[in-house]
Tab-separated table of N, CA and C in Angstrom:
chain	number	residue	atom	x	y	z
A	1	UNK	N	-25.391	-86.023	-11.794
A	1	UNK	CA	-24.107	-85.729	-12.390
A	1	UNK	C	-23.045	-86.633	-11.786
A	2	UNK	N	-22.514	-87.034	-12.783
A	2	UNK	CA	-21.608	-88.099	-12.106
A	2	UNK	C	-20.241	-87.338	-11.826
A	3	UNK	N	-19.024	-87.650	-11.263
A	3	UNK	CA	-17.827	-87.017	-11.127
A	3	UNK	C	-16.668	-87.739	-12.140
A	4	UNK	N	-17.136	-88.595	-12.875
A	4	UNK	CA	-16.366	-89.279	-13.585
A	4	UNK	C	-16.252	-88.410	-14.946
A	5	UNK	N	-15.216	-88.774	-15.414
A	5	UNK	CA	-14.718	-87.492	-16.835
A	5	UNK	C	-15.720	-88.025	-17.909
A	6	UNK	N	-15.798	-87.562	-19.235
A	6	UNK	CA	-16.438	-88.071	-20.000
A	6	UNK	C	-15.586	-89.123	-20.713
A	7	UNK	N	-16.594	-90.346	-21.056
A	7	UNK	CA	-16.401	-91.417	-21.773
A	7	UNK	C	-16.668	-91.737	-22.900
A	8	UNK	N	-16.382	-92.331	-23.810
A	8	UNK	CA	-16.878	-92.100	-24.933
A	8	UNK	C	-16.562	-94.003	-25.781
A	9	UNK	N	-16.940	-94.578	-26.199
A	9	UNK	CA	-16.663	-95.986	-26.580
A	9	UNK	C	-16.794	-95.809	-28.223
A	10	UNK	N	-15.418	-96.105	-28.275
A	10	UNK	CA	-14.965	-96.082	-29.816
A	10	UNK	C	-15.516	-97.595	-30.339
A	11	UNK	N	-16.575	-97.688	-31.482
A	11	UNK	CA	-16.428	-98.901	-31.987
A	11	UNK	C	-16.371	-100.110	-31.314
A	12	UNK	N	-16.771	-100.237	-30.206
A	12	UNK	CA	-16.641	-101.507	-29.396
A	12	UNK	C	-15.653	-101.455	-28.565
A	13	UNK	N	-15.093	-100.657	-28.454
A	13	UNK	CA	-13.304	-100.240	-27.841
A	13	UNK	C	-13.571	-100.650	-26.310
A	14	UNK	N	-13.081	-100.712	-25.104
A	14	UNK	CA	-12.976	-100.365	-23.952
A	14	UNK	C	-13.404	-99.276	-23.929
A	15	UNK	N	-13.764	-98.218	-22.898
A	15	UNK	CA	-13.916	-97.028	-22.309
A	15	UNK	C	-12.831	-95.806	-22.996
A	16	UNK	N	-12.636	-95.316	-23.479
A	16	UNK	CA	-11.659	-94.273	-23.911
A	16	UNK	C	-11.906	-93.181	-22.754
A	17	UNK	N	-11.068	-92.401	-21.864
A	17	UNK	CA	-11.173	-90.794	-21.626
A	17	UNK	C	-10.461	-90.025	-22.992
A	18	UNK	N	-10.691	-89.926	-23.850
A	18	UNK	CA	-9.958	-89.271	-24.863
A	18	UNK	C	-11.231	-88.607	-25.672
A	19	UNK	N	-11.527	-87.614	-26.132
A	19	UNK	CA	-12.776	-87.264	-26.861
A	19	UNK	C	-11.831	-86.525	-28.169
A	20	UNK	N	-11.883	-86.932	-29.015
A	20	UNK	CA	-10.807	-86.176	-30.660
A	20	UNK	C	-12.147	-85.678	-31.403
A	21	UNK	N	-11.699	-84.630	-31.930
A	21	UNK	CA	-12.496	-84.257	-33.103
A	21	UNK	C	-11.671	-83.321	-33.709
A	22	UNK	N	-11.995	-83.432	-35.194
A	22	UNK	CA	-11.244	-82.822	-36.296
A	22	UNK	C	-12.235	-81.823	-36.623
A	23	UNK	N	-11.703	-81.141	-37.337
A	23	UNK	CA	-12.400	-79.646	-37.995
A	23	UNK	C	-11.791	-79.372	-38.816
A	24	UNK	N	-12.052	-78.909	-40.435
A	24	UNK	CA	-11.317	-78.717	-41.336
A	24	UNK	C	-11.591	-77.439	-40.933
A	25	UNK	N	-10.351	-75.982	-41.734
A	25	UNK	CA	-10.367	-75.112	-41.267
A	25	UNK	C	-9.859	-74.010	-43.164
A	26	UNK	N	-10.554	-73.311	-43.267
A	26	UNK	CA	-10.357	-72.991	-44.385
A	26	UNK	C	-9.188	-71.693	-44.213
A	27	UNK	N	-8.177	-71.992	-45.181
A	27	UNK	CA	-6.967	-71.270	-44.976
A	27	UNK	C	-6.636	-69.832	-45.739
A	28	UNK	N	-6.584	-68.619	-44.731
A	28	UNK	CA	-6.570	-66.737	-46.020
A	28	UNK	C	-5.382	-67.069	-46.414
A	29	UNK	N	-4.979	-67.282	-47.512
A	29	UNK	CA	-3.395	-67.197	-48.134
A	29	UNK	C	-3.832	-65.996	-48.696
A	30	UNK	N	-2.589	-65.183	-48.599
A	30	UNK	CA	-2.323	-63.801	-49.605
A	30	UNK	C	-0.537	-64.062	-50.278
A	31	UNK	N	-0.409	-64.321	-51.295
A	31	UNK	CA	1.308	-64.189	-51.911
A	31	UNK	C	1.067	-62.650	-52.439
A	32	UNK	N	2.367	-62.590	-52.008
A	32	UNK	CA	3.013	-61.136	-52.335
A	32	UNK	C	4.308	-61.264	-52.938
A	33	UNK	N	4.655	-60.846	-54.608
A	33	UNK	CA	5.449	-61.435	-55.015
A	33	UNK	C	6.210	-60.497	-55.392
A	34	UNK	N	7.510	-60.485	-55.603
A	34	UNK	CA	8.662	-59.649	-55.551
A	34	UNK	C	9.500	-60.464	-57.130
A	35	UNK	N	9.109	-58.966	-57.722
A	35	UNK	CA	10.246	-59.455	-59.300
A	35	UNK	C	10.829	-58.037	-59.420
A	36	UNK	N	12.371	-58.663	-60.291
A	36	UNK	CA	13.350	-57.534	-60.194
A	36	UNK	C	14.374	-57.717	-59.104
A	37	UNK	N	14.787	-56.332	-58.276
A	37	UNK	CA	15.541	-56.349	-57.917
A	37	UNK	C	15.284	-55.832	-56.661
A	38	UNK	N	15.845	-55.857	-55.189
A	38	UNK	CA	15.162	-55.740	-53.967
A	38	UNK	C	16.893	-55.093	-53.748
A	39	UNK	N	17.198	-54.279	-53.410
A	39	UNK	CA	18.296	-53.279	-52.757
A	39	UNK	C	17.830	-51.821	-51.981
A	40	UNK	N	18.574	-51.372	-51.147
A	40	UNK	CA	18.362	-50.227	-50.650
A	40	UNK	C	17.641	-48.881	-51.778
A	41	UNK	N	17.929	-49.013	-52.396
A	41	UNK	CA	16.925	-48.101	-53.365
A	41	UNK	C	15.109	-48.264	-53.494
A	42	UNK	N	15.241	-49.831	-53.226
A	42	UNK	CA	13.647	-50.147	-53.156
A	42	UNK	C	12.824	-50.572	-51.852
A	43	UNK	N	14.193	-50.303	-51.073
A	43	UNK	CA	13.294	-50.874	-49.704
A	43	UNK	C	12.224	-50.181	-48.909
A	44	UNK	N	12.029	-48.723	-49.234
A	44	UNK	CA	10.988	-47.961	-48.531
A	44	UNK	C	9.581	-48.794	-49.575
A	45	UNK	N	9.796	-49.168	-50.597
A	45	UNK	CA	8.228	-49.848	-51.089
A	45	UNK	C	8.641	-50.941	-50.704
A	46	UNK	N	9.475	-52.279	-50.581
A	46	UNK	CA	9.199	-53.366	-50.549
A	46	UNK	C	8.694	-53.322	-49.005
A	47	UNK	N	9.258	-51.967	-47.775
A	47	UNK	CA	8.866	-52.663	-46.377
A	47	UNK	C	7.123	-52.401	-46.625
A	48	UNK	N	6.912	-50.875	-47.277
A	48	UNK	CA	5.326	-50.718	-47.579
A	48	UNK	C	4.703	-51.736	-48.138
A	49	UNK	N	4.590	-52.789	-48.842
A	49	UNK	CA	4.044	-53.720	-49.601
A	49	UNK	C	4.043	-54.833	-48.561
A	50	UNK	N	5.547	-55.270	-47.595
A	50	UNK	CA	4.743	-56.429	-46.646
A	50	UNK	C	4.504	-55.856	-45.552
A	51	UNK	N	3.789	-54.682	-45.214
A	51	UNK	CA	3.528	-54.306	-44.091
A	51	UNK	C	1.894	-54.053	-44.430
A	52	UNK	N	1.883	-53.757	-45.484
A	52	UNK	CA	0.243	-53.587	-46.445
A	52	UNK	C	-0.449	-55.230	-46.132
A	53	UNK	N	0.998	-56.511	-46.687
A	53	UNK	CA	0.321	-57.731	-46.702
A	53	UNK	C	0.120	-58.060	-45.303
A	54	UNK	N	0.702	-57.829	-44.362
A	54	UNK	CA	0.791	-58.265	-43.229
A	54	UNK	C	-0.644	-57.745	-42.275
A	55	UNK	N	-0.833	-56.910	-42.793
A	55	UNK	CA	-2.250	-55.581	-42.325
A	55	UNK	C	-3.025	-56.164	-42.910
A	56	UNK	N	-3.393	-57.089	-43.974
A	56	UNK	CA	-4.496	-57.085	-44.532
A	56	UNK	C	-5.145	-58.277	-43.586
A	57	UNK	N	-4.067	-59.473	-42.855
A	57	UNK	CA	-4.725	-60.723	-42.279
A	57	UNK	C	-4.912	-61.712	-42.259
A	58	UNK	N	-4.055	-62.065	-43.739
A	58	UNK	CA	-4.320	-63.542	-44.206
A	58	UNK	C	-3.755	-64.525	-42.884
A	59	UNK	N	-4.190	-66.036	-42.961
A	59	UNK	CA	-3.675	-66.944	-41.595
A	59	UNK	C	-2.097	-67.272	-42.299
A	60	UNK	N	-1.980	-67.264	-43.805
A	60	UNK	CA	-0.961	-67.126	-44.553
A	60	UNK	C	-0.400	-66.093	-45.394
A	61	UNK	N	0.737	-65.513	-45.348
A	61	UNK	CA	1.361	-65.077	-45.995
A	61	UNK	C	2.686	-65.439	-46.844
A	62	UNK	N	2.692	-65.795	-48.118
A	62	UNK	CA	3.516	-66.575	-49.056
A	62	UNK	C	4.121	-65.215	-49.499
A	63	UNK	N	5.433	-65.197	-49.434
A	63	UNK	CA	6.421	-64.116	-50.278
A	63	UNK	C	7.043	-65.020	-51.294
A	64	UNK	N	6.552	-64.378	-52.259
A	64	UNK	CA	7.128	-65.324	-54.130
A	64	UNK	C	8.589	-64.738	-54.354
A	65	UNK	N	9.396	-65.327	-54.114
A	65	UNK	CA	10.999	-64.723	-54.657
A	65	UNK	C	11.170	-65.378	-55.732
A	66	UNK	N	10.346	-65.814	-56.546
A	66	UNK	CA	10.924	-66.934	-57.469
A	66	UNK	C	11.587	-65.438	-58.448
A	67	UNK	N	10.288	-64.581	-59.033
A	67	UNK	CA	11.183	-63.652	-59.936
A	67	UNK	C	12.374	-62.930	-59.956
A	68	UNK	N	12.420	-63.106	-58.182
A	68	UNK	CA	13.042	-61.803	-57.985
A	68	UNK	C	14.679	-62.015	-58.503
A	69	UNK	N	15.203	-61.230	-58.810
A	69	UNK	CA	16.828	-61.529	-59.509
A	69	UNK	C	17.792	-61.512	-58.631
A	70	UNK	N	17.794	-60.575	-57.679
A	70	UNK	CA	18.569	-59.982	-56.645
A	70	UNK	C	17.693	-59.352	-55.470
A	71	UNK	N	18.810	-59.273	-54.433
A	71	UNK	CA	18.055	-59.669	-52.894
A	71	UNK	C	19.191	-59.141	-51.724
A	72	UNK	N	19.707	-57.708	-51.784
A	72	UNK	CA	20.685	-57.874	-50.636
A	72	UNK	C	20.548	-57.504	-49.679
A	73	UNK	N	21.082	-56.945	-48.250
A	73	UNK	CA	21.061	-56.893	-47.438
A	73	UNK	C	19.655	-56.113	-46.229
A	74	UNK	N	19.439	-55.025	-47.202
A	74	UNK	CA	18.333	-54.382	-47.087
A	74	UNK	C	16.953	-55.254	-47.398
A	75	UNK	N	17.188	-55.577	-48.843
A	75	UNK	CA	15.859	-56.623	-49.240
A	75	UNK	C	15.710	-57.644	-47.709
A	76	UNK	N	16.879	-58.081	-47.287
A	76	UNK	CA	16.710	-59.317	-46.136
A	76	UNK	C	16.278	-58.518	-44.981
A	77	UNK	N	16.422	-57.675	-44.440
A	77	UNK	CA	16.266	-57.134	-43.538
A	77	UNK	C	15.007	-56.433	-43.345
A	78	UNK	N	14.423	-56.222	-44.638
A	78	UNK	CA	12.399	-55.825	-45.065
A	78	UNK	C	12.194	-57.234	-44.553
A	79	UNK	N	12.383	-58.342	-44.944
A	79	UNK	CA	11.966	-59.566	-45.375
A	79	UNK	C	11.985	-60.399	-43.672
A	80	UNK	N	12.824	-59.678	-42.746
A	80	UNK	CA	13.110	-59.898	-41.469
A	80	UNK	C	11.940	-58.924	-40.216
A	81	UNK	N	12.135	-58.043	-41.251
A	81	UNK	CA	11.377	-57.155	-40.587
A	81	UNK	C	9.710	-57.849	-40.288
A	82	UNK	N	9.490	-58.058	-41.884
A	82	UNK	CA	7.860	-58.474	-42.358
A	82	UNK	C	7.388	-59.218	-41.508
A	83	UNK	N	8.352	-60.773	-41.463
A	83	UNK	CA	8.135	-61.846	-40.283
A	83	UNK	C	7.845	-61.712	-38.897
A	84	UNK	N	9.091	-60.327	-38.378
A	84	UNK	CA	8.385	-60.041	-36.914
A	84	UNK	C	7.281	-59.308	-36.623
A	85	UNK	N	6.645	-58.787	-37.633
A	85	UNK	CA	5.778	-58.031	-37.857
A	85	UNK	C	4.478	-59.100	-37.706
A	86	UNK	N	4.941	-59.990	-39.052
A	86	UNK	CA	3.374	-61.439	-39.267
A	86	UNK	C	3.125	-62.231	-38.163
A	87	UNK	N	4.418	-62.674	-37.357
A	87	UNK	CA	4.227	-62.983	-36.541
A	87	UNK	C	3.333	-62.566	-34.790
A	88	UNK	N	4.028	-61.566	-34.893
A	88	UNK	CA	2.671	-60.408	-33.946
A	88	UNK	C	1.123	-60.136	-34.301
A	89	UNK	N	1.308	-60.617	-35.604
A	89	UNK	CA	-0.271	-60.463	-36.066
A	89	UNK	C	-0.793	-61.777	-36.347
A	90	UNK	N	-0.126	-62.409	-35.744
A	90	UNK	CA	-0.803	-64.063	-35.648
A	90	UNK	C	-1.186	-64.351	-37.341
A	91	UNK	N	0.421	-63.634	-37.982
A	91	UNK	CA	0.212	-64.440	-39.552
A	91	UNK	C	1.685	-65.220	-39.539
A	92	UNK	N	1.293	-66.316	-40.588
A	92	UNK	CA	2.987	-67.039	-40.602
A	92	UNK	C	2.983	-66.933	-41.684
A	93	UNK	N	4.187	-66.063	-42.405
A	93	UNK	CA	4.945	-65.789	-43.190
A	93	UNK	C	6.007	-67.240	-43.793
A	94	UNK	N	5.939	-67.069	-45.162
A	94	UNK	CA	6.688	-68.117	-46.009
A	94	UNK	C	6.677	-67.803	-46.818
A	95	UNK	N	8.723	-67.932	-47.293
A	95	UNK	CA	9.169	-67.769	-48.468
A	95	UNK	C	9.012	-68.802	-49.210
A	96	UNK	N	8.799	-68.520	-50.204
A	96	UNK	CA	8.569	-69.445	-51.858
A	96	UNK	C	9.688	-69.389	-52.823
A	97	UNK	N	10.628	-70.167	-53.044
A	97	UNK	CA	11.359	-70.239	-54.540
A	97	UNK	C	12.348	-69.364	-54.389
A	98	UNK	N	12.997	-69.285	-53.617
A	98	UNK	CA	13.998	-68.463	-53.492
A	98	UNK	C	15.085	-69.243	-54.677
A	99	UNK	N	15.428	-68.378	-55.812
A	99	UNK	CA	16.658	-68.314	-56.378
A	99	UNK	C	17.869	-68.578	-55.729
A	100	UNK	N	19.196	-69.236	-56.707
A	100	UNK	CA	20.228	-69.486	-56.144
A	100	UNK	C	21.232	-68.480	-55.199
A	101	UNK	N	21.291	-67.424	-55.869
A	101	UNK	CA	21.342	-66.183	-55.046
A	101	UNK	C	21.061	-65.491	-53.846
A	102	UNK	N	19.548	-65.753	-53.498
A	102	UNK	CA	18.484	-65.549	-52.162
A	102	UNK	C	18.770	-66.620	-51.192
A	103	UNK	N	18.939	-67.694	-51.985
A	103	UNK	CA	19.375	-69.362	-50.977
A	103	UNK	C	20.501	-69.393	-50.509
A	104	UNK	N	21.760	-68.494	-51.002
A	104	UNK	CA	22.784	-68.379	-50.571
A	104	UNK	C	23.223	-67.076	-49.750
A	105	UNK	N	22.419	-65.979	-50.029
A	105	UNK	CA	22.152	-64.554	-48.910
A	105	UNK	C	21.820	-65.386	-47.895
A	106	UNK	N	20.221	-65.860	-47.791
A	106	UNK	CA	19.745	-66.830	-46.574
A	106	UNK	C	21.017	-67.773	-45.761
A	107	UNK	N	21.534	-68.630	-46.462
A	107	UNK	CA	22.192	-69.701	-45.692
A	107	UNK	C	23.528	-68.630	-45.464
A	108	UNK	N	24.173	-67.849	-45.739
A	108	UNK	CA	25.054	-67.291	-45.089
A	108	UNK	C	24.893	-66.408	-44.244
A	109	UNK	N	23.511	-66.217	-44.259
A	109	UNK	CA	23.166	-65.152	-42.662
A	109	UNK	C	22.812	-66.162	-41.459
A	110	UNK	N	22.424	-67.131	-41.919
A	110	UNK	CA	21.547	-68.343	-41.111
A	110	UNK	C	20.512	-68.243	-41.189
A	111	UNK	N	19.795	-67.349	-41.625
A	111	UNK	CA	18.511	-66.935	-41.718
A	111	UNK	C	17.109	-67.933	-41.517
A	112	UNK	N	18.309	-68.603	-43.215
A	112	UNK	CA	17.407	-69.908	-43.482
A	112	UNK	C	16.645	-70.670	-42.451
A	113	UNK	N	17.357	-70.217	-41.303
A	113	UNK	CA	16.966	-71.110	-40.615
A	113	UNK	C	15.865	-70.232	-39.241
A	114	UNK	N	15.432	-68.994	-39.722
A	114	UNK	CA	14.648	-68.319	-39.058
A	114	UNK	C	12.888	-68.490	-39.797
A	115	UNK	N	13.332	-68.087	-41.409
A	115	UNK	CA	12.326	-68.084	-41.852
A	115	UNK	C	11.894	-69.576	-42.344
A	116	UNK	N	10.616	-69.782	-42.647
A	116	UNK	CA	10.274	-70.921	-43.488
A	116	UNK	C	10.106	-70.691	-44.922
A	117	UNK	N	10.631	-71.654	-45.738
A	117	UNK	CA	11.328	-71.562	-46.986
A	117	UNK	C	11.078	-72.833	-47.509
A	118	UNK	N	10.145	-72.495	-48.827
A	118	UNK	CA	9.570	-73.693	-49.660
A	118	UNK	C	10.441	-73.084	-50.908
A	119	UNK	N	10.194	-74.590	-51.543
A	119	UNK	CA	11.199	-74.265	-53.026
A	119	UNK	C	10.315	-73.659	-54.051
A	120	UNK	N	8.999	-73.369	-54.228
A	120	UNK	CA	8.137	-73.238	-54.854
A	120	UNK	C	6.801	-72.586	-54.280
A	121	UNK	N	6.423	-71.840	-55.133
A	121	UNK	CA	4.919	-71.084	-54.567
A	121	UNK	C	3.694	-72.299	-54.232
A	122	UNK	N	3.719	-72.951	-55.318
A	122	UNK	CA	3.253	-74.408	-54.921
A	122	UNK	C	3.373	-75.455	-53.868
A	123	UNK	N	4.553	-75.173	-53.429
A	123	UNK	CA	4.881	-76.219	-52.076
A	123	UNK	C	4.445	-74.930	-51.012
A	124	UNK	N	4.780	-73.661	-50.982
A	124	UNK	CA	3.860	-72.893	-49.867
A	124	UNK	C	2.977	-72.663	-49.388
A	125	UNK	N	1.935	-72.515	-50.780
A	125	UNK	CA	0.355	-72.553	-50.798
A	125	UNK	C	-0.001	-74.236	-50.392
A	126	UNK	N	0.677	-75.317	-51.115
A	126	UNK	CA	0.107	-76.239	-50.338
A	126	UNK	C	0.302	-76.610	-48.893
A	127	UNK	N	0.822	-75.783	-48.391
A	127	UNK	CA	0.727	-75.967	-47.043
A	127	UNK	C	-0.668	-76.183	-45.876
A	128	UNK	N	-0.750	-77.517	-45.446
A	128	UNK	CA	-2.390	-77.718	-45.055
A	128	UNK	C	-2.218	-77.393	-43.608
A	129	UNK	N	-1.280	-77.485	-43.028
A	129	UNK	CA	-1.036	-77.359	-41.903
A	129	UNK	C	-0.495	-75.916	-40.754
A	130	UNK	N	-1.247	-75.126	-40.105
A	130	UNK	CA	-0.590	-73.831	-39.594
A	130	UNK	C	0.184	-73.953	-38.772
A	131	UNK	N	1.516	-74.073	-38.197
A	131	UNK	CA	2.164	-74.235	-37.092
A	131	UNK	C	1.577	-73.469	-35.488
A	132	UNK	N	0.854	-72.386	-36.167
A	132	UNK	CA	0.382	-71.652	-34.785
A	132	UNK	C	-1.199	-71.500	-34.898
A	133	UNK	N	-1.916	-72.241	-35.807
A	133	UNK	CA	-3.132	-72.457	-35.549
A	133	UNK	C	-3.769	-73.695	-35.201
């Protein structure tokens, strides 16, 4: 046994100490999509529904706001809730398509800048990359 680290010769390279290997990694997306209207009247089901998505495990969780019409304070505060929740469960949560309305609740709480926020269910799901995996 030698005491020297492992070596590895790339292609003719010099000596590398560096050993890389890739692994593709197949990704649980679950979207959970919200149409209508999200206010204190609906927030005992909307927190039940991302606390259901959040329980189930996906490595992703996509929240679809594209339908949704309206979104106030309560809706944000499920939607705040969900995240600290996904996050403890080693899921990362992302909003999709937030309406002009939701984009402007968000950027006047700062929010925007808590959650991650794609313009489209399509730009969420294509997400290849996990920040915490």
């Amino acid at each position: 046994m030698s005491d020297q680290p492992d070596r590895h010769d790339t292609a003719g390279q010099a000596d590398v100490r560096l050993r890389v290997t890739a692994r593709e990694r197949a990704v649980r997306a679950l979207v959970c999509r919200l149409a209508g209207e999200a206010d204190h009247e609906t927030r005992a089901a909307l927190d039940e529904a991302l606390a259901e998505a959040v329980a189930a495990g996906p490595d992703l969780l996509v929240v679809d706001l594209a339908p949704l019409t309206f979104c106030d304070s309560s809706c944000l505060n499920a939607l705040l809730r969900a995240r600290e929740d996904a996050e403890a469960a080693g899921v990362w949560l992302v909003l999709a398509g937030p309406g002009p309305q939701i984009r402007r609740l968000l950027a006047i709480t700062g929010t925007d800048q808590v959650f991650t926020v794609r313009a489209s269910l399509q730009a969420a799901v294509g997400v290849s990359r996990l920040p915490h995996g």
